[in-house]
Coordinates of C-alpha atoms and ligand atoms in Angstrom, one line a residue:
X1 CA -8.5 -17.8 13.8
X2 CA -9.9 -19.6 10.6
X3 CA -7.8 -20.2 8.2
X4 CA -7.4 -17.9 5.2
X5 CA -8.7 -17.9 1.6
X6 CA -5.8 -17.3 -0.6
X7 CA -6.8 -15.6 -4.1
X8 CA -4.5 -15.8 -6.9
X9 CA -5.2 -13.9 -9.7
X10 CA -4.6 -15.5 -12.7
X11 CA -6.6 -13.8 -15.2
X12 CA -4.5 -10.6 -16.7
X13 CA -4.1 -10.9 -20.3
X14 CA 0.0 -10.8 -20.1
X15 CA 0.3 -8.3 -23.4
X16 CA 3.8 -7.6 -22.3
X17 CA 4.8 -11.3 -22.9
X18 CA 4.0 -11.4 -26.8
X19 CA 2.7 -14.8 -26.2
X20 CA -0.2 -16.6 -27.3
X21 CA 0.5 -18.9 -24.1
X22 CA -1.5 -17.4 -21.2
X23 CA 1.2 -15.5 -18.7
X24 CA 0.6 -17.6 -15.4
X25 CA 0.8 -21.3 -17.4
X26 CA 4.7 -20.5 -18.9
X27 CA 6.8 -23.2 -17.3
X28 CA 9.4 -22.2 -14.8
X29 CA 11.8 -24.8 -13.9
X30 CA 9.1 -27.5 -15.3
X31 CA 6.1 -26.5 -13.7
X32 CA 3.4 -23.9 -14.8
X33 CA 4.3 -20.3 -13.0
X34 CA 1.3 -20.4 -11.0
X35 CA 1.4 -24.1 -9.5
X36 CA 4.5 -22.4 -7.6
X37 CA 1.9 -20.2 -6.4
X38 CA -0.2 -22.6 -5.3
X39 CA 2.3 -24.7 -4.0
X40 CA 3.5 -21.8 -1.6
X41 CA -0.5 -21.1 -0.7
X42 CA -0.9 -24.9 0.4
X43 CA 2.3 -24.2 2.3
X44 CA 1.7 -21.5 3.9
X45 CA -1.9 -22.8 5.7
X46 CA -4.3 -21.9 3.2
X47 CA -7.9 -22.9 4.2
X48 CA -9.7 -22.5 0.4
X49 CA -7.3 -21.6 -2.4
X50 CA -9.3 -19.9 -5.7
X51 CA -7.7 -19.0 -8.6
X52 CA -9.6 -16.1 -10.6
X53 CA -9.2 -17.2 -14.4
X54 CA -10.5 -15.8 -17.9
X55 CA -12.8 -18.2 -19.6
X56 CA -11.5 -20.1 -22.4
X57 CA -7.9 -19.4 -21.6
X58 CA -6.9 -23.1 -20.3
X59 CA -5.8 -22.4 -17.0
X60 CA -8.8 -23.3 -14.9
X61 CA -8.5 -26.8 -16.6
X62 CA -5.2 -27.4 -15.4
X63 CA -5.7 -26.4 -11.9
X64 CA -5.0 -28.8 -9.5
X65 CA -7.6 -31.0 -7.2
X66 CA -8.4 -28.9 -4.5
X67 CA -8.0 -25.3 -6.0
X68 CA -11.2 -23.2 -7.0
X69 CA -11.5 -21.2 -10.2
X70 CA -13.5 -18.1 -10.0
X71 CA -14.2 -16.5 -13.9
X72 CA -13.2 -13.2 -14.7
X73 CA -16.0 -12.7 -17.5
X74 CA -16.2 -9.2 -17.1
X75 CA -14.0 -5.7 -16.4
X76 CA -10.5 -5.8 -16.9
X77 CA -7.6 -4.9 -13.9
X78 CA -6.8 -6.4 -10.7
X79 CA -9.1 -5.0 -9.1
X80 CA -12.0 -6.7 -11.3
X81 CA -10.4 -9.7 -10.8
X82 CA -10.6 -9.7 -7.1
X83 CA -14.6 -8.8 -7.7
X84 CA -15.0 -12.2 -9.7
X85 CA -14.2 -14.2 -6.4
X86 CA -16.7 -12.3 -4.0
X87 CA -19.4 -15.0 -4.2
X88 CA -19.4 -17.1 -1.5
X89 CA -16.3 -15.3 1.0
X90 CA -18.2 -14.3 4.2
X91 CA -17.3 -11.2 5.7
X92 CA -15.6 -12.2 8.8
X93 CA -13.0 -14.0 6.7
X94 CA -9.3 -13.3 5.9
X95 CA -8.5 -12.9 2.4
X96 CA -5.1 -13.1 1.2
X97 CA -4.6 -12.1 -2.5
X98 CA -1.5 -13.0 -4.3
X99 CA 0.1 -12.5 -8.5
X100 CA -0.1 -15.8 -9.8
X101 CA 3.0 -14.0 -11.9
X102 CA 5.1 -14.2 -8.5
X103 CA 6.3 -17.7 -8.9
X104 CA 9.0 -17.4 -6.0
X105 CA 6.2 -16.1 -3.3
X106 CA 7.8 -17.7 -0.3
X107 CA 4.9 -19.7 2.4
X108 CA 6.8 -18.2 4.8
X109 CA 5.9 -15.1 3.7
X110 CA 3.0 -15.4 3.4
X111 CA 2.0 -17.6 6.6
X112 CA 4.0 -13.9 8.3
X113 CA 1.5 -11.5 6.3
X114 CA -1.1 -13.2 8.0
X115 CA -0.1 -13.3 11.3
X116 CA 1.0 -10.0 11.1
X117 CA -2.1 -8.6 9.8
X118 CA -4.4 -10.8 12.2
X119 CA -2.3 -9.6 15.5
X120 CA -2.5 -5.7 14.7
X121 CA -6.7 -6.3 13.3
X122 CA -5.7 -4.1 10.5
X123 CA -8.3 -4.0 7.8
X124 CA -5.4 -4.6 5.2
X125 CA -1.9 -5.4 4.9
X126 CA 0.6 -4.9 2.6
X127 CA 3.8 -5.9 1.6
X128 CA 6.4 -3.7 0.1
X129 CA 10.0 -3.5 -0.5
X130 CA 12.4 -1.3 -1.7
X131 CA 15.5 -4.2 -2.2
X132 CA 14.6 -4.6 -6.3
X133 CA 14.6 -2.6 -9.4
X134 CA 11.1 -0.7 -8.8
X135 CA 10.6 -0.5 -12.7
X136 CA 7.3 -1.3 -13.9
X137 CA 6.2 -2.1 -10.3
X138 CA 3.4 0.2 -8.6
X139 CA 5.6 2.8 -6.2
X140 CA 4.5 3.6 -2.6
X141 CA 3.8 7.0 -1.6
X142 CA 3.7 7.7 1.5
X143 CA 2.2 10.6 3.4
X144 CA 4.1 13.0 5.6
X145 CA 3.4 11.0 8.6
X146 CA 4.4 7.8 6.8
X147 CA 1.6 6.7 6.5
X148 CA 0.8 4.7 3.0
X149 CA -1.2 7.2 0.9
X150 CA -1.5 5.8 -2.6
X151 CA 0.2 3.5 -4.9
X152 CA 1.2 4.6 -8.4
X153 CA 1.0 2.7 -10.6
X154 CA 4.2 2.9 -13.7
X155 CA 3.1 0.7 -16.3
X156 CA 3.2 3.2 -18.4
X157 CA 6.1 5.0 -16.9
X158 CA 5.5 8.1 -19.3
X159 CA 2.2 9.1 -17.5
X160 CA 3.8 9.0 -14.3
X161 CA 5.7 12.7 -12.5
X162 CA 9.0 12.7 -12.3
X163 CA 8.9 12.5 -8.2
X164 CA 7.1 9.6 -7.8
X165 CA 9.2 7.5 -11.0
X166 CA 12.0 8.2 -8.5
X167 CA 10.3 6.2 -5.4
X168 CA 12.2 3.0 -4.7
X169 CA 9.7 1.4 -2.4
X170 CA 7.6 -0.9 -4.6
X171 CA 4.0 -2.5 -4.2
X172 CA 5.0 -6.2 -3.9
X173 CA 1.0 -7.4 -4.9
X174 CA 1.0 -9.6 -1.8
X175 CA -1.9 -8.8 0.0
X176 CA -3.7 -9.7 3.4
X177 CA -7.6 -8.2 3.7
X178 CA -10.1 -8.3 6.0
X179 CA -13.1 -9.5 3.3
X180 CA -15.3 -6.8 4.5
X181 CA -13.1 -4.1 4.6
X182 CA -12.0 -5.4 0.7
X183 CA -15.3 -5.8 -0.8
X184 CA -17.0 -2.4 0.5
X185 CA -14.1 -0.6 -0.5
X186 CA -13.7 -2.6 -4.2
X187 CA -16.8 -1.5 -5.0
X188 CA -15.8 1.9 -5.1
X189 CA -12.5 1.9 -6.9
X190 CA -13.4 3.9 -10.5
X191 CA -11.4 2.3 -13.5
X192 CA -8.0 3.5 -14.3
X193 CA -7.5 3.7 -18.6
X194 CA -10.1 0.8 -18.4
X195 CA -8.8 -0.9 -15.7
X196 CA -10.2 -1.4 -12.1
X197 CA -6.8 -1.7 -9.9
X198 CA -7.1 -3.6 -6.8
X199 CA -4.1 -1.0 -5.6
X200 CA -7.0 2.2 -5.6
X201 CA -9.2 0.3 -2.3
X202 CA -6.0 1.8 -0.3
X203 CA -7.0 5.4 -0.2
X204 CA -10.6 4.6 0.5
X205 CA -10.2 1.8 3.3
X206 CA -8.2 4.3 5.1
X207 CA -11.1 6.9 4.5
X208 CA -13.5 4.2 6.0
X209 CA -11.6 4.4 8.7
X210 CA -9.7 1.0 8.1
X211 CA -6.1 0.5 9.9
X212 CA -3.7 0.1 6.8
X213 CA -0.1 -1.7 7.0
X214 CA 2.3 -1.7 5.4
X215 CA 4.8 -4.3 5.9
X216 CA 8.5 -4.0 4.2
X217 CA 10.2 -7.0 3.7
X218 CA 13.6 -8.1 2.5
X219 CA 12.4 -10.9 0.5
X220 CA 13.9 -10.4 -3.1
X221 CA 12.9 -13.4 -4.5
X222 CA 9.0 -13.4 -3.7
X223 CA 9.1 -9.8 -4.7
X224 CA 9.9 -10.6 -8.3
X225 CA 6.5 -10.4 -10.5
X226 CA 6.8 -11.8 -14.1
X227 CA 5.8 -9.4 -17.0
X228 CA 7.8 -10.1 -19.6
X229 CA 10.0 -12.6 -21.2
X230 CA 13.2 -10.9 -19.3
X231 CA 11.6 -11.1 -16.1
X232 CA 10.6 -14.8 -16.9
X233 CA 14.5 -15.5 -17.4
X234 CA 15.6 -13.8 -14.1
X235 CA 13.0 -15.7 -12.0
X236 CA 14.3 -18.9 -13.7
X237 CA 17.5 -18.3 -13.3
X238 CA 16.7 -17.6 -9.4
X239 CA 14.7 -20.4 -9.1
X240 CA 17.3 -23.2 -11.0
X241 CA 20.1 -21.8 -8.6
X242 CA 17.6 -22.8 -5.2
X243 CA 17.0 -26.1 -6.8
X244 CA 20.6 -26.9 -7.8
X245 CA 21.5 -25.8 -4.2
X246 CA 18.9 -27.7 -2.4
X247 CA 20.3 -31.0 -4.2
X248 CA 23.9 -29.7 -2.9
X249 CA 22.5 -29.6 0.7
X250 CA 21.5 -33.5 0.3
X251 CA 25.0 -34.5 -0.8
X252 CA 25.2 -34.1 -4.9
X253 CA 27.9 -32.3 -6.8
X254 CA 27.8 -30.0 -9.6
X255 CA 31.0 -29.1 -11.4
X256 CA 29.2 -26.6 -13.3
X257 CA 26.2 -24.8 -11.5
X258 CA 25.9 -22.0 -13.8
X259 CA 25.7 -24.2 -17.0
X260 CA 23.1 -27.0 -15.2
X261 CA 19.8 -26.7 -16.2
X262 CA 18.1 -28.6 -13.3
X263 CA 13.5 -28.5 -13.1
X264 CA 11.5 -29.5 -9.9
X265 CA 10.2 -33.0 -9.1
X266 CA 13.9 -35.0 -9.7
X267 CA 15.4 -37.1 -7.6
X268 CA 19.7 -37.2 -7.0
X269 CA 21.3 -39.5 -4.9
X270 CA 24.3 -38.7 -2.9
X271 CA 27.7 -39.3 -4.3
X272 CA 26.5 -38.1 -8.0
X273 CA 28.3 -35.5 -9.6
X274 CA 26.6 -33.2 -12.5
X275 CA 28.8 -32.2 -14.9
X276 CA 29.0 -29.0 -16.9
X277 CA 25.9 -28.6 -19.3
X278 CA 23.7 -31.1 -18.3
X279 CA 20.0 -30.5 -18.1
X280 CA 17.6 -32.5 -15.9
X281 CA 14.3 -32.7 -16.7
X282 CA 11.0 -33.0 -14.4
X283 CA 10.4 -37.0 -13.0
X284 CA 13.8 -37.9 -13.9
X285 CA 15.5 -40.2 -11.1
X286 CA 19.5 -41.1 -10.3
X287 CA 20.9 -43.1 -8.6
X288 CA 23.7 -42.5 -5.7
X289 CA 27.6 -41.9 -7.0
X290 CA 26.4 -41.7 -10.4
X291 CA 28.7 -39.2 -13.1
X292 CA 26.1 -37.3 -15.6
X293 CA 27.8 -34.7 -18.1
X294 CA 29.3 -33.2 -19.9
X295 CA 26.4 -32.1 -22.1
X296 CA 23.4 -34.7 -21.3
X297 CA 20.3 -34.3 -21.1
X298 CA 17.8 -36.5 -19.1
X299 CA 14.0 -36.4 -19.7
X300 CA 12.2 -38.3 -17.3
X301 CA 15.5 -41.0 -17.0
X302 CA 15.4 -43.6 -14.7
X303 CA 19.2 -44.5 -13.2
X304 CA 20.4 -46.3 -11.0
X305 CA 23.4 -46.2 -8.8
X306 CA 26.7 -45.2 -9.7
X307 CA 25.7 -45.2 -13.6
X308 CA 28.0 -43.3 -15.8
X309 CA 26.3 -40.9 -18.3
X310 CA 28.0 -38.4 -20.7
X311 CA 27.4 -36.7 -24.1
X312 CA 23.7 -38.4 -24.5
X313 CA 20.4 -37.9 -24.3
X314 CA 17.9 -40.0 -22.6
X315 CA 14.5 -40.0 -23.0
X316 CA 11.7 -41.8 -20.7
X317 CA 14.2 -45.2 -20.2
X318 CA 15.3 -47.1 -17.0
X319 CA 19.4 -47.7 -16.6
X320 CA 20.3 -50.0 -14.1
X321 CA 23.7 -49.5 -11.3
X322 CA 26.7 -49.8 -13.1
X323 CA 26.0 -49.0 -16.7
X324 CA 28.0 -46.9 -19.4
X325 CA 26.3 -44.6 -21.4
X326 CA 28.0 -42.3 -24.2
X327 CA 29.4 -40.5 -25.4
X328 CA 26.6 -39.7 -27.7
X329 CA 23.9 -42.3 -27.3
X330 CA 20.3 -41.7 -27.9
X331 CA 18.4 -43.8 -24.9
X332 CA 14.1 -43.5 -26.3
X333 CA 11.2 -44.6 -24.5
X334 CA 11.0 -48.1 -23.1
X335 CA 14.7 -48.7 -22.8
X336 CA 15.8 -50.7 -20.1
X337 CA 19.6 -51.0 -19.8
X338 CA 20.4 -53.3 -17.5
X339 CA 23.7 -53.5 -14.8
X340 CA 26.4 -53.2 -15.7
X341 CA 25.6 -52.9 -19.4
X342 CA 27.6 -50.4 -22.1
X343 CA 25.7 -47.9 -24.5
X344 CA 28.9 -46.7 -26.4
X345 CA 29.5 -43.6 -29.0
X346 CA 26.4 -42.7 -31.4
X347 CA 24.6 -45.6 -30.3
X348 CA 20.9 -44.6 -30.6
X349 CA 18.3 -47.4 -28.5
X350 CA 14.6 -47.4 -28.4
X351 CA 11.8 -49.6 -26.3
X352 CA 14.9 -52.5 -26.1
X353 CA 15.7 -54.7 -22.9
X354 CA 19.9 -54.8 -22.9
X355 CA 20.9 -57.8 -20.6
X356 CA 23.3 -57.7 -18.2
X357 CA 26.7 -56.7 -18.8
X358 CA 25.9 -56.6 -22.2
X359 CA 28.0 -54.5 -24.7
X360 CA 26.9 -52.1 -27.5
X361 CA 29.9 -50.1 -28.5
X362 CA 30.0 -48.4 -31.5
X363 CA 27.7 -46.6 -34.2
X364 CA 24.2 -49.2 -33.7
X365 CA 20.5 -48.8 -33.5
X366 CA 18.9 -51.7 -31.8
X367 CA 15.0 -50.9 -31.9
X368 CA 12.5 -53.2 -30.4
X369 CA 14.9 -55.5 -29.3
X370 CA 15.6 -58.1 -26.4
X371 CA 19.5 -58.7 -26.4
X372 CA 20.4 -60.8 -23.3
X373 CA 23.1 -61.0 -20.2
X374 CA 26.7 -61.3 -21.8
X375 CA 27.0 -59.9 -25.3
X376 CA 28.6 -58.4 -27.1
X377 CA 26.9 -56.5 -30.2
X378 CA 29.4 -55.3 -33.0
X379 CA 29.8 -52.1 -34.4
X380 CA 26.9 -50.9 -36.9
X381 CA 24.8 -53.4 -36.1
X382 CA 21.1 -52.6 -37.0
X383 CA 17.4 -53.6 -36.3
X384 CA 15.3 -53.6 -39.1
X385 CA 12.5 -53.4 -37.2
X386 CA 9.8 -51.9 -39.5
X387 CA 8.3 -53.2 -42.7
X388 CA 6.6 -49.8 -43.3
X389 CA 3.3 -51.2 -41.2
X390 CA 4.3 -52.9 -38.2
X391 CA 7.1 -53.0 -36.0
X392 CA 8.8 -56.4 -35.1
X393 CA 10.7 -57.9 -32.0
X394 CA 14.7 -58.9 -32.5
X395 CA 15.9 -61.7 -30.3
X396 CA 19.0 -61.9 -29.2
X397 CA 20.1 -63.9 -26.3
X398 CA 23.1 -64.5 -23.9
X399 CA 26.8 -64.4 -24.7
X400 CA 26.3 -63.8 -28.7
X401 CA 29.4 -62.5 -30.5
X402 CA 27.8 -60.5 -33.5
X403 CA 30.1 -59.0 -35.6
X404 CA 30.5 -55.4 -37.5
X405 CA 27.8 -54.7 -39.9
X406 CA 24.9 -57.1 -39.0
X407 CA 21.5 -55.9 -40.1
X408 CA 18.4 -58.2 -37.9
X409 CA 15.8 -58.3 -40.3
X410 CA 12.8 -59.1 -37.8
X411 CA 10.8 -60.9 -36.5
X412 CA 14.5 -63.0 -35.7
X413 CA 15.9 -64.6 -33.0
X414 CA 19.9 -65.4 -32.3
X415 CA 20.1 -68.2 -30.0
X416 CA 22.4 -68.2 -26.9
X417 CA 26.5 -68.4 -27.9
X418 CA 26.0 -67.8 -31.4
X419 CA 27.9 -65.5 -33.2
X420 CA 27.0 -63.5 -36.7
X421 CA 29.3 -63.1 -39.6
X422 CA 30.4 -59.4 -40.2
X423 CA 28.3 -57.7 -42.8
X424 CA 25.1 -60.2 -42.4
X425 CA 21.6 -59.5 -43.5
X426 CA 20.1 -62.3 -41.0
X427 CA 16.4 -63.1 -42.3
X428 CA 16.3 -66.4 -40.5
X429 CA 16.9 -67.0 -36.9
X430 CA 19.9 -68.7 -35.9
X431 CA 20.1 -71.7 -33.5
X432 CA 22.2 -71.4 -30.2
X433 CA 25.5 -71.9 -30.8
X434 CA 25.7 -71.6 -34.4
X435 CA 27.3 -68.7 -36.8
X436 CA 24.7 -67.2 -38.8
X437 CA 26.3 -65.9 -42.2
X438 CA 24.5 -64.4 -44.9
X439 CA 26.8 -62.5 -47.6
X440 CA 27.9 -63.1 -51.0
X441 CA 30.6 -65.1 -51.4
X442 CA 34.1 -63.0 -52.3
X443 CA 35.4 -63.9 -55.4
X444 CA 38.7 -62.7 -56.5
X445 CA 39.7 -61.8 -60.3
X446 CA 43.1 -62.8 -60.5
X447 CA 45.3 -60.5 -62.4
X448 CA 42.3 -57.9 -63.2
X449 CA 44.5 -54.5 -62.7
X450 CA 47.1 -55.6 -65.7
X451 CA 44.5 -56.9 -67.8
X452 CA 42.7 -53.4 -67.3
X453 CA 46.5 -51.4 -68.2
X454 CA 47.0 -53.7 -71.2
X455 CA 43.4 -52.9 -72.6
X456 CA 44.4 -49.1 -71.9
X457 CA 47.8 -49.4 -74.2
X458 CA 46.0 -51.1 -77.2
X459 CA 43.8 -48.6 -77.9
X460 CA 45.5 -46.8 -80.6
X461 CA 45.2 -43.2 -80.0
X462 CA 43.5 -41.0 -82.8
X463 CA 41.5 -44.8 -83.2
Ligands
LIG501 C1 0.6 -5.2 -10.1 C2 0.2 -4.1 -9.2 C3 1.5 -3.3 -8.9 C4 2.5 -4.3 -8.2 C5 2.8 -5.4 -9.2 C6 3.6 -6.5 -8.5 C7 -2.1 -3.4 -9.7 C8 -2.9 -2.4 -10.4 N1 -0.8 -3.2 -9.8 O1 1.1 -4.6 -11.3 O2 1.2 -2.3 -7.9 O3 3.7 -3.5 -8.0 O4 1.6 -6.1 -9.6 O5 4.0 -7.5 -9.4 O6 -2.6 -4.3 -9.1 N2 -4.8 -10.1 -13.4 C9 -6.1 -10.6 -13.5 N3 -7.0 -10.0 -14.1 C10 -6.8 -8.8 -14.7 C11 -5.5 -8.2 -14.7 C12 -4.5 -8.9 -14.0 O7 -6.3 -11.7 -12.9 O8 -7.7 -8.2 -15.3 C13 -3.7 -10.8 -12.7 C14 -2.5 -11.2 -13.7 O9 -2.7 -12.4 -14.3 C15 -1.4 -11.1 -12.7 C16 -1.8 -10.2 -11.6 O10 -3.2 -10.1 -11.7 O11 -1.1 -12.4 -12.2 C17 -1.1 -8.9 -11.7 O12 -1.4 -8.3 -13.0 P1 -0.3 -7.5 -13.8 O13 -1.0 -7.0 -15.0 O14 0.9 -8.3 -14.0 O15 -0.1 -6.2 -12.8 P2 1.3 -5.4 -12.7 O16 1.4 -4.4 -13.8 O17 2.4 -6.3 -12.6
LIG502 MG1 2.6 -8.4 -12.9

């Protein structure tokens, strides 16, 4: 058999999430909700993949290479939506239709639907199920032979007879057609409240004399359509659980599954343990035996092996094996920290190389900066990186001693083995091996306090 065309329809206007962001584009785990669609129609053997999307909404534009758009320009309802993709399908061919708001459709679901509707030549297949809560969902109603008669639609659950609102088998909106047997019958389907549903070319393809199926499955998770913000949470939530437990089955720990917030597209080595409340962004990579948590959050992080991470957030920076980061540091973009280095307690770091082994410990902000292997940077120690038009490089190089309280007023370099005096504004770079001091000079006024009392008891009071 040729392969299939997979539709995904991708063009309903979402009312019930209050959103101006269009339904199917609303991340889940990281990704838009319908490139989990798509993903699961590669998956599952798709030969053309189109997406049916309303002009001017944004999604067509962010579809991936590969993946058609067809325009829904006019009529509203699933059913017009499947009309916007007729050009060009030849009648012969198997159309699968899927809810680009089903963003846990499983391939292997799918790939199934399609065998089973191409080994009983059925003229359409359906899938239903009767394992969620069918509210909101169109219900099956089946004739007294059990056969599939209609589907009832309960968006509006006030419209619908008491009878049929108590139906527990559910329209799952995962659909496998024969394109013929689709479009002949499509054209027929009158509009609902305004709406053509793709649900009403049931009835009449069994009229035409169409085999119908109707396939339960047991799937939960592919069953779940998104149509409002609840239903958004539930299939994140089910979704965040797989991915933590996928990382599990390749050998990484969580202390705290229910508190890690964990998107697609990362990367965790074996050995590494996630701690409670730690969130892990899309692109981020780490390293093998590697502690994250408590409370971090990685966006896009770059770690090595068996790097040490807690109470921080790290944004778009590279962390070699070895290093310490937190509690509370602040990693930015273009951070390199390299082996064995230590980013200690409210430490904040941005588009700086730290050498080697190098130490920041306490309470700093090192900004465009190139400190090297071997040193040690005091506490409060600050870049002054920006004159208000430009930023500026700070130099710093290997085994410096800088003490509490220097401020780097760059462009400056510190040679190698120098040290700073504490509380130094150093303007002017300092040569390797050298202190570099710049402070006033303490002077102390000898016998001030008394002086100050004896001033106090010769003012005469009533004076
Ligand atoms: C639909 C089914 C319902 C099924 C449920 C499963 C119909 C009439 N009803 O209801 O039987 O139980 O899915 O989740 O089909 N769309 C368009 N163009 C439109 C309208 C919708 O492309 O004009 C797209 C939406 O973006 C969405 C999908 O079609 O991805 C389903 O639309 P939605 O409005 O969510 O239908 P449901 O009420 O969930
Ligand atoms: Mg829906």
């Amino acid at each position: 058999m040729a392969k299939p065309t997979i539709l995904i329809m991708a063009a309903g206007h979402g009312t019930r999430m209050r959103s101006t962001l269009p339904k199917v584009l609303h991340p889940v785990c990281g990704r838009p909700m319908i490139q989990w669609v798509i993903e699961a129609a590669r998956r599952a053997g798709a030969g053309r993949i189109i997406c049916v999307t309303r002009p001017g909404e944004g999604v067509a534009e962010r579809l991936p290479d590969g993946v058609e758009a067809a325009e829904q320009t006019s009529g509203e309802g699933t059913g017009s939506a499947v009309l916007a993709a007729r050009d060009g399908i030849t009648p012969d061919t198997t159309v699968v239709v899927l809810s680009g708001d089903h963003p846990l459709i499983s391939s292997a679901l799918i790939a199934s639907l399609v065998d089973r509707h191409e080994r009983e030549h059925a003229a359409a297949t359906l899938l239903t199920t009767d394992k969620i809560d069918p509210a909101g969902y169109g219900r099956i109603v089946r004739a007294a032979d059990d056969s599939v008669e209609r589907i009832v639609e309960t968006k509006h659950p006030e419209t619908v007879p008491e009878d049929e609102l108590r139906i527990r088998e559910v329209n799952v909106g995962t659909y496998a057609f024969s394109a013929a047997e689709l479009f002949g019958a499509l054209d027929s389907v009158s509009e609902t409240g305004g709406e053509r549903y793709l649900t009403g070319v049931f009835p009449l393809i069994v009229q035409r004399g169409g085999r119908l199926v109707a396939a339960m499955t047991e799937d939960v998770l592919s069953s779940l359509g998104v149509n409002t913000r609840a239903d958004l949470m539930e299939v994140g939530r089910h979704l965040n659980r797989q991915l933590i437990e996928q990382h599990a089955v390749n050998g990484v720990s969580f202390a705290s599954p229910d508190t890690t917030t964990l998107e697609a597209d990362v990367e965790i080595g074996r050995d590494t343990v996630i701690g409670p409340g730690v969130t892990i962004h899309a692109g981020t990579r780490i390293g093998e035996g590697c502690e994250i948590g408590p409370h971090t959050t990685l966006v896009g992080a770059r770690l090595g092996d068996g790097v040490w991470v807690a109470h921080s957030y790290l944004v778009d920076c590279d962390v070699e094996n070895g290093a310490r980061i937190g509690p509370f540091a602040y990693l930015r973009p273009g951070t390199v920290i390299r082996e064995g280095a230590k980013i200690g307690t409210f430490v904040e770091v941005k588009n700086s190389d730290i050498g080697r082994g190098t130490k920041v410990p306490h309470l700093s902000y090192l900004g465009d900066a190139d400190v090297g292997e071997e040193t040690n940077i005091g506490a409060s120690n600050v870049t002054a990186n920006y004159d208000g038009r430009k930023k500026h490089r700070t130099k710093i190089g290997k085994r410096v001693k800088t003490s509490v309280d220097t401020t780097f007023v760059a462009p400056v370099s510190v040679g190698d083995d120098a040290y700073t005096g504490a509380g130094s504004v150093i303007t002017d770079d300092v040569p390797d091996g050298a202190l570099g001091i710049a402070r006033a000079r303490q002077e102390n006024i000898e016998g001030y306090a008394q002086r100050k009392e004896q001033e106090a008891s010769d003012e005469q009071p009533g004076d």
